PDB file of C-alpha atoms in Angstrom:
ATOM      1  CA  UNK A   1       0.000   0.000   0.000  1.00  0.00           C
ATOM      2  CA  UNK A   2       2.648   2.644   0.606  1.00  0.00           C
ATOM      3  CA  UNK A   3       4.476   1.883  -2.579  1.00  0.00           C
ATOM      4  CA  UNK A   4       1.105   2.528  -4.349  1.00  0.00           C
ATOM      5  CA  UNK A   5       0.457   5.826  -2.257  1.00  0.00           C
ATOM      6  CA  UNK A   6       3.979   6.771  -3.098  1.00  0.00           C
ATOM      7  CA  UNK A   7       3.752   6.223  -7.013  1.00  0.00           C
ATOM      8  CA  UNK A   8       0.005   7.294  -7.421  1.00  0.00           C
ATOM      9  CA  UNK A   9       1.486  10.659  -6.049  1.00  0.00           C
ATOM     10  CA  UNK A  10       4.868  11.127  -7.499  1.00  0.00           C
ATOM     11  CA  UNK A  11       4.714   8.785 -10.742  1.00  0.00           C
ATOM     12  CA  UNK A  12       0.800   9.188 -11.826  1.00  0.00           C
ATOM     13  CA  UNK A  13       1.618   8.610 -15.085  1.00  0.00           C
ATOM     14  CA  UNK A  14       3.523   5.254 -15.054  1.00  0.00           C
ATOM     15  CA  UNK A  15       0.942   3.942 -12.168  1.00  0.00           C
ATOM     16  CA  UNK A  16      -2.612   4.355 -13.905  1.00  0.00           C
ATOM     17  CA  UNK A  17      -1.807   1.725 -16.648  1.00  0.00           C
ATOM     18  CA  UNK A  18      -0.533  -0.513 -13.358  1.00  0.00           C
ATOM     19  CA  UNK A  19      -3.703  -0.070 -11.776  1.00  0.00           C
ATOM     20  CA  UNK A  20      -5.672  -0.558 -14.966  1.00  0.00           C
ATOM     21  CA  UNK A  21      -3.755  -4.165 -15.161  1.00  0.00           C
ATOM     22  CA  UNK A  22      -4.841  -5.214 -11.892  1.00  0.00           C
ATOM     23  CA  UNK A  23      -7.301  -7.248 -10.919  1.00  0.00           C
ATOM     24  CA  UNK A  24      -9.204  -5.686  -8.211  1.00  0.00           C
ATOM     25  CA  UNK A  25     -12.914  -6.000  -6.722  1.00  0.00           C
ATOM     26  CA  UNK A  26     -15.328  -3.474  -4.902  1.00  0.00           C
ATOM     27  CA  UNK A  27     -14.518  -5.043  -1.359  1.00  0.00           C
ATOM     28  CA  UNK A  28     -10.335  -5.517  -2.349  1.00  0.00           C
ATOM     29  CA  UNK A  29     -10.286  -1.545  -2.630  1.00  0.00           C
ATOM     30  CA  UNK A  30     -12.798  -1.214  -0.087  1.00  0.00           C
ATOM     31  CA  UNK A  31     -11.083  -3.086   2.539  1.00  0.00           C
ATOM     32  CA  UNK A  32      -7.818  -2.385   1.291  1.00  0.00           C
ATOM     33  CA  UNK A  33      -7.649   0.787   0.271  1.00  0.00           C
ATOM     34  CA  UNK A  34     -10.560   2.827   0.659  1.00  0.00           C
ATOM     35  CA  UNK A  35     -11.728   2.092   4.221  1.00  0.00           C
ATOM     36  CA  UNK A  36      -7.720   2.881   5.285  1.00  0.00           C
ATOM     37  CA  UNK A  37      -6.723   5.709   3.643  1.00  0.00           C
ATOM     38  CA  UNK A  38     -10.237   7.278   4.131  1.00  0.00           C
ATOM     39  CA  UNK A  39      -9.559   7.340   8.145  1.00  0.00           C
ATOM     40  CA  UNK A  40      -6.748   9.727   8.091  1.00  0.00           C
ATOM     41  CA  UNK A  41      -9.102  12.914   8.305  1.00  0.00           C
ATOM     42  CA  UNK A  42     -11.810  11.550  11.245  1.00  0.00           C
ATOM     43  CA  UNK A  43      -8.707  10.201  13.352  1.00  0.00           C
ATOM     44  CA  UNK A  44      -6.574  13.708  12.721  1.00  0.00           C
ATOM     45  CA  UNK A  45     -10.133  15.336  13.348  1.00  0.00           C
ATOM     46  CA  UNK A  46     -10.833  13.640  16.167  1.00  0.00           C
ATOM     47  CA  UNK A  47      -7.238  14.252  17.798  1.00  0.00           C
ATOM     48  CA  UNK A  48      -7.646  17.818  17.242  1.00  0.00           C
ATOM     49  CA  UNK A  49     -11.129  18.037  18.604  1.00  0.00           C
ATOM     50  CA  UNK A  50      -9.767  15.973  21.876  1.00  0.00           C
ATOM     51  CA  UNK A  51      -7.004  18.060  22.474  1.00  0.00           C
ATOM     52  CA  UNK A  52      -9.314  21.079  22.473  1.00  0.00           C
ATOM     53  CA  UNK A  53     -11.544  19.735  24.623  1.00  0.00           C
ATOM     54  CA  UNK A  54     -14.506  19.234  22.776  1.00  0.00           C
ATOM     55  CA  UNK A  55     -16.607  16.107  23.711  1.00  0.00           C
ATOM     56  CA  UNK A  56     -18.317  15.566  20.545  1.00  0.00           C
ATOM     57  CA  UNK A  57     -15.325  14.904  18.632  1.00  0.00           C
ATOM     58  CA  UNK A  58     -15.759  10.913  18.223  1.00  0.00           C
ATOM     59  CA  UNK A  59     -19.178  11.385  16.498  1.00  0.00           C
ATOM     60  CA  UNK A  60     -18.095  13.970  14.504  1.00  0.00           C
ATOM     61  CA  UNK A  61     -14.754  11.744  13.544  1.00  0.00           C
ATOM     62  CA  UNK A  62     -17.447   8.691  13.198  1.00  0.00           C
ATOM     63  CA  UNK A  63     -19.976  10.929  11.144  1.00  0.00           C
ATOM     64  CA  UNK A  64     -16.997  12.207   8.599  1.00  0.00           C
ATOM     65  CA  UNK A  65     -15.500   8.734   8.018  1.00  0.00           C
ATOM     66  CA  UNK A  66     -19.161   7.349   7.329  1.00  0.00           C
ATOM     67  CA  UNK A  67     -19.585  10.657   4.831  1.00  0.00           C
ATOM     68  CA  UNK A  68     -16.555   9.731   3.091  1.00  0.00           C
ATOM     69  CA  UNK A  69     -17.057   5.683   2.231  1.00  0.00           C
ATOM     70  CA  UNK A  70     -20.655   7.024   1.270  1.00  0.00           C
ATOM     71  CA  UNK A  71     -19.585  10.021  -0.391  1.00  0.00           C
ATOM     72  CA  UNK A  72     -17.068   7.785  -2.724  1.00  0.00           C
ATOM     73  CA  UNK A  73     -19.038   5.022  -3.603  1.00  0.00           C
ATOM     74  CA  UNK A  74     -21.843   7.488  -4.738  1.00  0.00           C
ATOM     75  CA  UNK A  75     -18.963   9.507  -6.578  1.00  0.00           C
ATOM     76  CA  UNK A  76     -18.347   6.024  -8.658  1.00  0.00           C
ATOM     77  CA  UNK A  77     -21.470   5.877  -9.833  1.00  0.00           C
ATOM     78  CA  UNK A  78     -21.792   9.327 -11.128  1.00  0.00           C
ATOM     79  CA  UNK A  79     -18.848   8.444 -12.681  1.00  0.00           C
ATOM     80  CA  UNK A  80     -19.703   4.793 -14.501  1.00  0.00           C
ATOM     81  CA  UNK A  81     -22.847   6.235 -15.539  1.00  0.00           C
ATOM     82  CA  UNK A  82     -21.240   9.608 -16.675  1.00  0.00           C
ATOM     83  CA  UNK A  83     -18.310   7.495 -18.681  1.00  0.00           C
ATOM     84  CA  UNK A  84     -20.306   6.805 -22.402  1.00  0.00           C
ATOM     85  CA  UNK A  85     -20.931  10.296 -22.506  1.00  0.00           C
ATOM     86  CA  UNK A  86     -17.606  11.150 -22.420  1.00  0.00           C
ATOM     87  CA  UNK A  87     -16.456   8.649 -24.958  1.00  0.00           C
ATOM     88  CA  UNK A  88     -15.955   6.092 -22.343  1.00  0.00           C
ATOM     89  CA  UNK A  89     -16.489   2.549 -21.080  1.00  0.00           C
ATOM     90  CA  UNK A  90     -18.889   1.258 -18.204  1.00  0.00           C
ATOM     91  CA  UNK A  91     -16.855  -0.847 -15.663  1.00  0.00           C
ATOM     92  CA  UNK A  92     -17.909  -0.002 -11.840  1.00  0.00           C
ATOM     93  CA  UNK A  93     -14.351  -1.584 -10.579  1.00  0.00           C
ATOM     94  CA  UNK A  94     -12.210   0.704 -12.780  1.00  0.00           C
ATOM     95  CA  UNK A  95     -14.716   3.775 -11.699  1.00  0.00           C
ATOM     96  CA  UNK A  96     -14.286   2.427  -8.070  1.00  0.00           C
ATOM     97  CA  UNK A  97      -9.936   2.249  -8.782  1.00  0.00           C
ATOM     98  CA  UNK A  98     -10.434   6.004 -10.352  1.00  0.00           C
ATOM     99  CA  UNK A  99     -11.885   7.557  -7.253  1.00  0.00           C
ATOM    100  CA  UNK A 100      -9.739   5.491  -4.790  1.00  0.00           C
ATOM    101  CA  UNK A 101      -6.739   6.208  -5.833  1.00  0.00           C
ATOM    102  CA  UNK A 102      -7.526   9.867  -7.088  1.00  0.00           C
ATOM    103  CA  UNK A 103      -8.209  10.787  -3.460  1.00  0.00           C
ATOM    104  CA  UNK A 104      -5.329   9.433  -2.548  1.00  0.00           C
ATOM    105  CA  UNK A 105      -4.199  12.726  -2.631  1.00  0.00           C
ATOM    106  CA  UNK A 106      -6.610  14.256  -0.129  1.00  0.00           C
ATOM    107  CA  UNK A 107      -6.974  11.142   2.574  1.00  0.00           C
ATOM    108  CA  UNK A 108      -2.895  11.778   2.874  1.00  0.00           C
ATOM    109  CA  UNK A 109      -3.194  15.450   2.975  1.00  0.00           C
ATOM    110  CA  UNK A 110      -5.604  14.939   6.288  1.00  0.00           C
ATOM    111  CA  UNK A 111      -3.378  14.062   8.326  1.00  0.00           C
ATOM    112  CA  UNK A 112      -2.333  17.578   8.033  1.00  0.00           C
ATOM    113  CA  UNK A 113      -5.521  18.569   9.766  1.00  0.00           C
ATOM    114  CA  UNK A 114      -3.462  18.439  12.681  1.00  0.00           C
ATOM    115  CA  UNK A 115      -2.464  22.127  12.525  1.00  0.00           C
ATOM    116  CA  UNK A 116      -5.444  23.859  12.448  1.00  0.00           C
ATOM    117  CA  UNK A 117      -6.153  26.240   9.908  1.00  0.00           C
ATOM    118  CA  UNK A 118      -2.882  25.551   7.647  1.00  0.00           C
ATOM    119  CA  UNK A 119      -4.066  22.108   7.427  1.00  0.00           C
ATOM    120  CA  UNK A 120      -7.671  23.356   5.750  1.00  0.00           C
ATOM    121  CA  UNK A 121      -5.074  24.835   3.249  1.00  0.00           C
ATOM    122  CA  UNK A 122      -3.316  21.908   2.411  1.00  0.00           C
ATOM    123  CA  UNK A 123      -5.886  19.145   2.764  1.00  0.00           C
ATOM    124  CA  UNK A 124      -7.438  21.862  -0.654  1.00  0.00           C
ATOM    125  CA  UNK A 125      -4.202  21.343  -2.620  1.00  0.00           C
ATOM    126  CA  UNK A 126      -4.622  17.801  -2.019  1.00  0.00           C
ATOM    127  CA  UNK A 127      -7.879  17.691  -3.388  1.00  0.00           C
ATOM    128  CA  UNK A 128      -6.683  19.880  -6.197  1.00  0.00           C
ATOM    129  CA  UNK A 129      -4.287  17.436  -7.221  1.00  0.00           C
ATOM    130  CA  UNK A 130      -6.785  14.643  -6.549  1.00  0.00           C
ATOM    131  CA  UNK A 131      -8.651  16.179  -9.352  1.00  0.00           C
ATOM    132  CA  UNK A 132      -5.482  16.432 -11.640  1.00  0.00           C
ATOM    133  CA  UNK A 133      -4.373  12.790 -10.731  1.00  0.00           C
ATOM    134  CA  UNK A 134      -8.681  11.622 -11.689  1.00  0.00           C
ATOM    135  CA  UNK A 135      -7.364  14.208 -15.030  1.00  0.00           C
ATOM    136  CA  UNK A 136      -4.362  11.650 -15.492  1.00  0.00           C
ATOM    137  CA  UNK A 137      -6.254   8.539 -14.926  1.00  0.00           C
ATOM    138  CA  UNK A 138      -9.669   8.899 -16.960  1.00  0.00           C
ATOM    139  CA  UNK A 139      -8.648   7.962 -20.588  1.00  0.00           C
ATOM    140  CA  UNK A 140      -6.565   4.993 -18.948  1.00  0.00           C
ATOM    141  CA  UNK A 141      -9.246   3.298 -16.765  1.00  0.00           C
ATOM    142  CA  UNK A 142     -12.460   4.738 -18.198  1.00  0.00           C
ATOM    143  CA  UNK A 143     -11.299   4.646 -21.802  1.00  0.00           C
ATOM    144  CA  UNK A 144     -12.219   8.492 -22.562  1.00  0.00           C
ATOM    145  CA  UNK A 145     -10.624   9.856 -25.495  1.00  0.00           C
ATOM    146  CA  UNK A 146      -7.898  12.301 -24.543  1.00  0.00           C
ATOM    147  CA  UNK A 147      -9.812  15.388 -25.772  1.00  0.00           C
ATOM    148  CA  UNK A 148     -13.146  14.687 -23.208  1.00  0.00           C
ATOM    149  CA  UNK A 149     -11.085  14.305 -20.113  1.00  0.00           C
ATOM    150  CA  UNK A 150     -11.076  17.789 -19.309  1.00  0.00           C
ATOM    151  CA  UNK A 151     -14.766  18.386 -19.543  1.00  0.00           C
ATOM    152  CA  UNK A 152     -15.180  14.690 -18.053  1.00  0.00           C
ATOM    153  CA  UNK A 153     -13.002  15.934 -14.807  1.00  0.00           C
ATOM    154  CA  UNK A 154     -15.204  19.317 -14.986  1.00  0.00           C
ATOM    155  CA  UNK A 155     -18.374  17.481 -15.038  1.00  0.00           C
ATOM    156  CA  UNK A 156     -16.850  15.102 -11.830  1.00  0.00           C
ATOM    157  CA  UNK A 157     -15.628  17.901 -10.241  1.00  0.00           C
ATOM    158  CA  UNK A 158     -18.953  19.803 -10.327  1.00  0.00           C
ATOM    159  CA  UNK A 159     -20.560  16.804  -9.248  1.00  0.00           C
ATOM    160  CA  UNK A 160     -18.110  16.253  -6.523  1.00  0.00           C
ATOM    161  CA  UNK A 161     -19.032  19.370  -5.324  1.00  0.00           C
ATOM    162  CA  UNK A 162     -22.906  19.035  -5.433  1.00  0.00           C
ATOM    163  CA  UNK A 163     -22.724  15.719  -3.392  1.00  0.00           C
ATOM    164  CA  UNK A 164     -20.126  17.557  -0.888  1.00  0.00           C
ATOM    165  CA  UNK A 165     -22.967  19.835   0.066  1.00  0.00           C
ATOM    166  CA  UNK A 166     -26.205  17.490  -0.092  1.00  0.00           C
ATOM    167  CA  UNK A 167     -23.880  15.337   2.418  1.00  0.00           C
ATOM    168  CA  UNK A 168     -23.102  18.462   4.150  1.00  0.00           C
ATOM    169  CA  UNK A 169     -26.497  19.057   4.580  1.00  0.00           C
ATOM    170  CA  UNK A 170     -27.717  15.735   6.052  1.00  0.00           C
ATOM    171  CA  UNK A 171     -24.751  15.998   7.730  1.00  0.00           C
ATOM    172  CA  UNK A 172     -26.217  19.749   9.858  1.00  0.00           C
ATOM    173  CA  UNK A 173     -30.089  18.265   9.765  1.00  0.00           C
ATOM    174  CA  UNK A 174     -28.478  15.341  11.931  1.00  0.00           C
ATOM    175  CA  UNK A 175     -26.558  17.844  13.927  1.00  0.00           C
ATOM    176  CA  UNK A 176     -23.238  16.801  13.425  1.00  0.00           C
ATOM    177  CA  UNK A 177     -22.751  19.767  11.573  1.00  0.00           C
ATOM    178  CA  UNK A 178     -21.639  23.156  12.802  1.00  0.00           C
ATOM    179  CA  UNK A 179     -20.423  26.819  11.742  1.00  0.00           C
ATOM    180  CA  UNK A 180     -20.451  27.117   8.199  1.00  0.00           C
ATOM    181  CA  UNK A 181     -18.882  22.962   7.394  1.00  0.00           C
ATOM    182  CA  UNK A 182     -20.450  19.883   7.921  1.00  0.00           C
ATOM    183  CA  UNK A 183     -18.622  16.692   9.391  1.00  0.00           C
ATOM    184  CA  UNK A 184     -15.071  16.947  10.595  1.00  0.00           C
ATOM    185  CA  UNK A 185     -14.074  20.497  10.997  1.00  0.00           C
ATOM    186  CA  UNK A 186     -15.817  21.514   8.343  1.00  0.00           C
ATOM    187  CA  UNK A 187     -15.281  18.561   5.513  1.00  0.00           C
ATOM    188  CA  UNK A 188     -17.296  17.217   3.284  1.00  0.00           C
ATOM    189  CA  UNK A 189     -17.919  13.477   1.948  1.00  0.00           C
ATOM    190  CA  UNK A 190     -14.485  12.993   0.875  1.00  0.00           C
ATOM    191  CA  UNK A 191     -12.963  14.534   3.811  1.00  0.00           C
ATOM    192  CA  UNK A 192     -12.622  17.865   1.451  1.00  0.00           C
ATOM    193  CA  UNK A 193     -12.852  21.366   3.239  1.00  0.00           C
ATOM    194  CA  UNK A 194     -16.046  23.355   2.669  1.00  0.00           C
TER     195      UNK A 194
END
């Protein structure tokens, strides 16, 4: 796992047609992958939230690491459905391998979320470069032609967004939400900043 981490984030380009070759299935990333990396943010959030003194802190951790398993496997099938469009192929499993190891990039930013404030910042360049690594990956796992994977990622990206804030929302009608964020310190479904 940390040799994938490692090349998903500093070799994108030689590890998408890697990943492609593999044969993985919804629980293997899941369990693997997913369900992991996706704990970084709730544990750093719930860390800081202890330290501070604040006793809601493990259901707010709980709430934002239940956000983000729901939040990607709702993100995959925006994207399998969204793939013909965009000159692509249907396959849930390679949708499921383009979100998990896109937001690679964000679950390891989180565990900057242990400075407050800076770590808001940097947890956002990590999702900005989650988005550029889903960029990189598209027209190998999804089969897009070359010249739709920009509007493909704008299309995610937008969509991304939308589901950040309907989660973000059931996330404050629940009242795990507060200030202006929902979830962990603010984070959406992915563990993103708000």
């Amino acid at each position: 796992m940390i040799e994938r981490i490692k090349n998903i984030l500093l070799n994108p380009k030689e590890e998408w047609p890697k990943i492609a070759a593999e044969a993985a299935t919804v629980q293997s990333l899941y369990v693997g992958y997913i369900m992991i990396l996706a704990a970084i943010g709730p544990i750093a959030t719930l860390v800081v939230l202890g330290a501070l003194g604040f006793g809601f802190g493990a259901g707010t951790a709980v709430f934002a690491y239940l956000q983000s398993l729901i939040g990607v496997a709702i993100l995959e099938l925006i994207i399998d459905v969204l793939a013909p469009s965009f000159g692509g192929s249907r396959d849930f499993v390679a949708a499921m391998k383009l979100v998990a190891y896109s937001f690679t990039a964000v679950w390891v930013a989180q565990i900057a979320l242990l400075i407050p404030v800076l770590g808001l910042l940097i947890v956002l360049v990590g999702l900005i470069y989650g988005f550029y690594l889903f960029f990189l990956g598209v027209p190998v796992l999804k089969k897009s032609t070359p010249e739709k994977a920009v509007p493909f990622t704008i299309v995610v990206v937008i969509s991304a967004i939308v589901l950040m804030y309907l989660l973000g929302m059931i996330a404050r009608s629940l009242g795990f939400g507060f200030g202006m964020g929902a979830g962990s310190m603010g984070m959406g479904p992915m563990g993103v900043p708000r």
